[in-house]
CSV table of C-alpha atoms in Angstrom, one decimal:
chain,number,residue,atom,x,y,z
A,31,MET,CA,23.6,-8.8,-18.7
A,32,ASN,CA,27.0,-7.9,-17.1
A,33,ASN,CA,26.6,-6.4,-13.9
A,34,ASP,CA,30.3,-5.6,-13.5
A,35,LYS,CA,30.5,-3.3,-16.3
A,36,PRO,CA,30.2,0.3,-15.1
A,37,LEU,CA,27.3,2.2,-16.1
A,38,GLN,CA,27.8,5.0,-18.5
A,39,GLU,CA,26.7,8.6,-17.8
A,40,VAL,CA,24.7,10.9,-20.1
A,41,ALA,CA,25.8,14.6,-19.9
A,42,GLY,CA,23.6,16.6,-17.6
A,43,ARG,CA,22.1,13.3,-15.9
A,44,LYS,CA,22.9,11.5,-12.7
A,45,ASN,CA,22.9,7.7,-12.5
A,46,PHE,CA,21.3,6.0,-9.7
A,47,GLY,CA,21.6,2.4,-10.8
A,48,PRO,CA,19.0,-0.2,-10.3
A,49,ASN,CA,18.4,0.4,-6.5
A,50,HIS,CA,15.5,-0.3,-3.9
A,51,ALA,CA,13.9,3.2,-4.6
A,52,LEU,CA,13.2,2.4,-8.1
A,53,VAL,CA,11.1,5.3,-9.3
A,54,THR,CA,8.2,4.3,-11.1
A,55,THR,CA,6.0,6.9,-9.8
A,56,PRO,CA,3.1,7.4,-9.3
A,57,GLN,CA,2.2,4.2,-7.8
A,58,PRO,CA,-1.3,4.0,-6.6
A,59,CYS,CA,-1.9,3.1,-3.0
A,60,VAL,CA,-4.4,0.4,-3.4
A,61,MET,CA,-6.0,-1.3,-0.5
A,62,ILE,CA,-6.8,-5.2,-1.0
A,63,ALA,CA,-9.6,-6.4,1.3
A,64,THR,CA,-10.4,-10.1,1.9
A,65,TRP,CA,-12.4,-12.3,4.3
A,66,ASP,CA,-10.6,-14.5,6.5
A,67,GLU,CA,-11.9,-18.0,7.5
A,68,ASN,CA,-14.0,-16.4,10.1
A,69,LYS,CA,-15.3,-13.8,7.8
A,70,THR,CA,-13.2,-11.4,9.6
A,71,PRO,CA,-12.1,-8.5,7.2
A,72,ASP,CA,-8.6,-8.2,6.3
A,73,VAL,CA,-7.0,-5.4,4.4
A,74,MET,CA,-3.4,-4.5,3.3
A,75,MET,CA,-1.8,-1.7,1.2
A,76,ALA,CA,-0.1,-2.3,-2.1
A,77,ALA,CA,1.4,0.0,-4.6
A,78,TRP,CA,2.8,-2.2,-7.2
A,79,ALA,CA,-0.5,-2.4,-9.2
A,80,GLY,CA,-1.9,-1.5,-12.7
A,81,GLN,CA,-4.6,-2.1,-15.1
A,82,LEU,CA,-4.0,-5.1,-17.3
A,83,ASP,CA,-6.8,-4.4,-19.7
A,84,TYR,CA,-10.4,-2.9,-19.5
A,85,LYS,CA,-11.6,-5.6,-17.2
A,86,GLN,CA,-8.6,-7.0,-15.4
A,87,ILE,CA,-6.0,-5.5,-12.8
A,88,VAL,CA,-2.5,-6.9,-11.8
A,89,ILE,CA,-0.9,-6.5,-8.5
A,90,SER,CA,2.6,-7.7,-7.4
A,91,LEU,CA,2.3,-9.4,-4.0
A,92,SER,CA,4.6,-11.4,-1.7
A,93,LYS,CA,3.0,-13.8,0.8
A,94,HIS,CA,0.6,-12.2,3.3
A,95,LYS,CA,-2.5,-13.0,5.2
A,96,THR,CA,-4.3,-11.4,2.5
A,97,THR,CA,-3.0,-13.7,-0.2
A,98,ASP,CA,-3.8,-16.7,2.0
A,99,ASN,CA,-7.3,-15.3,2.2
A,100,LEU,CA,-7.9,-14.8,-1.5
A,101,GLY,CA,-6.6,-18.0,-2.3
A,102,LYS,CA,-9.4,-19.6,-0.3
A,103,THR,CA,-12.2,-17.2,-1.3
A,104,GLY,CA,-11.2,-16.6,-4.8
A,105,ALA,CA,-12.3,-12.9,-4.5
A,106,PHE,CA,-11.1,-9.6,-3.2
A,107,THR,CA,-11.8,-5.8,-3.3
A,108,VAL,CA,-9.5,-3.1,-4.3
A,109,SER,CA,-10.0,0.4,-3.0
A,110,PHE,CA,-8.0,3.5,-3.2
A,111,ALA,CA,-6.3,5.2,-0.4
A,112,ASP,CA,-7.2,9.0,-0.4
A,113,GLU,CA,-6.1,12.2,1.5
A,114,ARG,CA,-8.7,11.4,4.3
A,115,THR,CA,-7.3,7.9,4.9
A,116,VAL,CA,-3.5,8.3,4.8
A,117,ALA,CA,-2.9,7.3,8.5
A,118,GLU,CA,-5.2,4.4,8.3
A,119,SER,CA,-4.2,3.2,5.0
A,120,ASP,CA,-0.6,3.3,6.1
A,121,TYR,CA,-1.4,1.1,9.3
A,122,PHE,CA,-3.0,-1.3,7.0
A,123,GLY,CA,0.4,-1.7,5.1
A,124,LEU,CA,2.4,-1.6,8.4
A,125,VAL,CA,0.6,-4.3,10.4
A,126,SER,CA,0.0,-8.0,9.3
A,127,GLY,CA,-3.5,-9.5,9.7
A,128,ASN,CA,-1.7,-12.5,11.1
A,129,LYS,CA,-0.6,-10.3,14.3
A,130,VAL,CA,-3.6,-8.1,14.4
A,131,PRO,CA,-6.7,-10.1,13.1
A,132,ASP,CA,-9.1,-7.2,13.0
A,133,LYS,CA,-7.1,-4.4,11.9
A,134,VAL,CA,-10.3,-2.9,10.3
A,135,ALA,CA,-12.2,-2.4,13.6
A,136,LYS,CA,-8.9,-1.1,15.2
A,137,VAL,CA,-8.9,2.1,13.0
A,138,GLY,CA,-12.6,2.3,13.4
A,139,PHE,CA,-13.4,1.5,9.8
A,140,THR,CA,-16.6,-0.6,8.9
A,141,VAL,CA,-17.5,-2.9,6.0
A,142,THR,CA,-20.4,-4.2,3.8
A,143,PRO,CA,-20.1,-7.5,2.2
A,144,SER,CA,-20.0,-7.2,-1.5
A,145,PRO,CA,-23.0,-8.3,-3.2
A,146,ASN,CA,-21.0,-9.4,-6.3
A,147,VAL,CA,-17.9,-11.3,-5.0
A,148,ASP,CA,-17.0,-12.9,-1.7
A,149,ALA,CA,-15.0,-10.0,-0.1
A,150,PRO,CA,-15.5,-7.0,1.9
A,151,ILE,CA,-16.1,-3.5,0.8
A,152,ILE,CA,-14.4,-0.9,3.1
A,153,ASN,CA,-17.0,1.7,3.6
A,154,GLU,CA,-14.4,4.6,4.3
A,155,TYR,CA,-12.9,4.4,0.8
A,156,PRO,CA,-15.3,5.7,-1.6
A,157,LEU,CA,-14.0,3.9,-4.8
A,158,THR,CA,-13.9,0.2,-4.8
A,159,LEU,CA,-13.3,-2.5,-7.6
A,160,GLU,CA,-15.0,-5.9,-6.9
A,161,CYS,CA,-12.8,-8.6,-8.1
A,162,LYS,CA,-12.5,-12.4,-8.6
A,163,VAL,CA,-9.1,-14.0,-8.8
A,164,VAL,CA,-8.0,-15.0,-12.3
A,165,SER,CA,-4.6,-16.2,-11.3
A,166,PHE,CA,-1.9,-15.8,-8.7
A,167,GLU,CA,1.3,-17.0,-9.7
A,168,ASP,CA,4.8,-16.0,-8.9
A,169,GLY,CA,3.7,-13.0,-6.8
A,170,MET,CA,1.5,-11.7,-9.7
A,171,LEU,CA,-2.2,-11.4,-8.8
A,172,ILE,CA,-4.4,-11.0,-11.7
A,173,GLY,CA,-8.1,-10.1,-11.0
A,174,GLU,CA,-11.2,-9.8,-13.0
A,175,VAL,CA,-13.2,-6.6,-12.1
A,176,ILE,CA,-16.7,-7.6,-11.7
A,177,ASN,CA,-17.9,-4.2,-10.8
A,178,GLN,CA,-16.8,-0.6,-9.8
A,179,SER,CA,-18.8,1.0,-7.1
A,180,ALA,CA,-18.3,4.7,-6.1
A,181,ASP,CA,-19.9,6.7,-3.3
A,182,GLU,CA,-22.0,9.5,-4.9
A,183,SER,CA,-19.7,12.1,-3.1
A,184,ILE,CA,-16.9,11.5,-5.6
A,185,LEU,CA,-19.2,11.8,-8.7
A,186,THR,CA,-19.7,14.8,-11.1
A,187,GLY,CA,-22.2,14.4,-13.7
A,188,GLY,CA,-22.6,10.5,-12.9
A,189,LYS,CA,-18.8,9.9,-13.6
A,190,ILE,CA,-16.1,9.4,-11.1
A,191,ASP,CA,-14.2,12.5,-10.4
A,192,LEU,CA,-10.6,12.0,-9.2
A,193,ALA,CA,-10.5,15.6,-8.1
A,194,LYS,CA,-13.1,14.8,-5.4
A,195,LEU,CA,-11.8,11.3,-4.7
A,196,LYS,CA,-8.3,12.9,-4.0
A,197,PRO,CA,-6.3,9.6,-4.2
A,198,ILE,CA,-2.8,9.5,-2.9
A,199,VAL,CA,0.3,7.9,-4.7
A,200,PHE,CA,3.3,6.2,-3.2
A,201,ASP,CA,6.7,8.0,-4.0
A,202,ALA,CA,9.4,5.4,-3.4
A,203,ALA,CA,12.2,8.0,-3.9
A,204,SER,CA,11.4,10.0,-1.1
A,205,MET,CA,9.4,7.2,0.8
A,206,CYS,CA,6.2,9.2,1.4
A,207,TYR,CA,2.6,9.6,0.1
A,208,ARG,CA,1.7,12.5,-2.4
A,209,ALA,CA,-1.5,14.0,-3.3
A,210,LEU,CA,-2.6,13.7,-7.0
A,211,GLY,CA,-2.2,17.0,-9.0
A,212,GLU,CA,-4.2,19.3,-11.1
A,213,VAL,CA,-5.3,18.6,-14.6
A,214,VAL,CA,-2.5,19.6,-17.1
A,215,GLY,CA,-4.0,18.8,-20.4
A,216,GLN,CA,-6.6,16.7,-22.1
A,217,ALA,CA,-5.8,13.0,-23.2
A,218,TRP,CA,-6.1,12.6,-26.8
A,219,GLY,CA,-6.1,16.1,-27.3
A,220,ALA,CA,-3.2,17.8,-25.9
A,221,GLY,CA,-0.8,16.6,-28.5
A,222,LYS,CA,-3.1,17.2,-31.5
A,223,ALA,CA,-1.4,20.3,-32.6
A,224,PHE,CA,1.7,18.0,-33.7
A,225,THR,CA,-0.5,16.0,-35.9
A,226,GLU,CA,-1.2,19.0,-38.3
């Protein structure tokens, strides 16, 4: 690809080029938790994450204390930051576990050891994925989801209710966190009128 060629504009649209604030919103604010070598819980925030298939997730990560830990334990948990935990979640992304070994205790959060993988569950996050490391190469972490556990406070009719969870997303264009919005249509239903 020739980067010297000027970008062409489309009428009524503004070009931004490929810049740091590449907007692929929404980006979930996921909290990755691991044990260190002393069984001290470590947690970090990541936003470049997604579902790879029904039982796998993928997260783009550079080198961190968390990546060192999951390399040793082969396991991690993923929780979802929500409206109630914005400040604590942001702190987990600001401060390295190498500099503050017990970030979890510093914010007053608590943990329960996962009974399914060698990683901590952060109790203050109501939805957690318990994962085993499938691979971590070239900054791409692939995890197999062994279990999803949800606090009963976010369930409706026995199912996870995102309206009760109130997850936040990262807005790279504005460098802020946003709340998840209202339901605007039903999946595999809103477009049926066009199939007739």
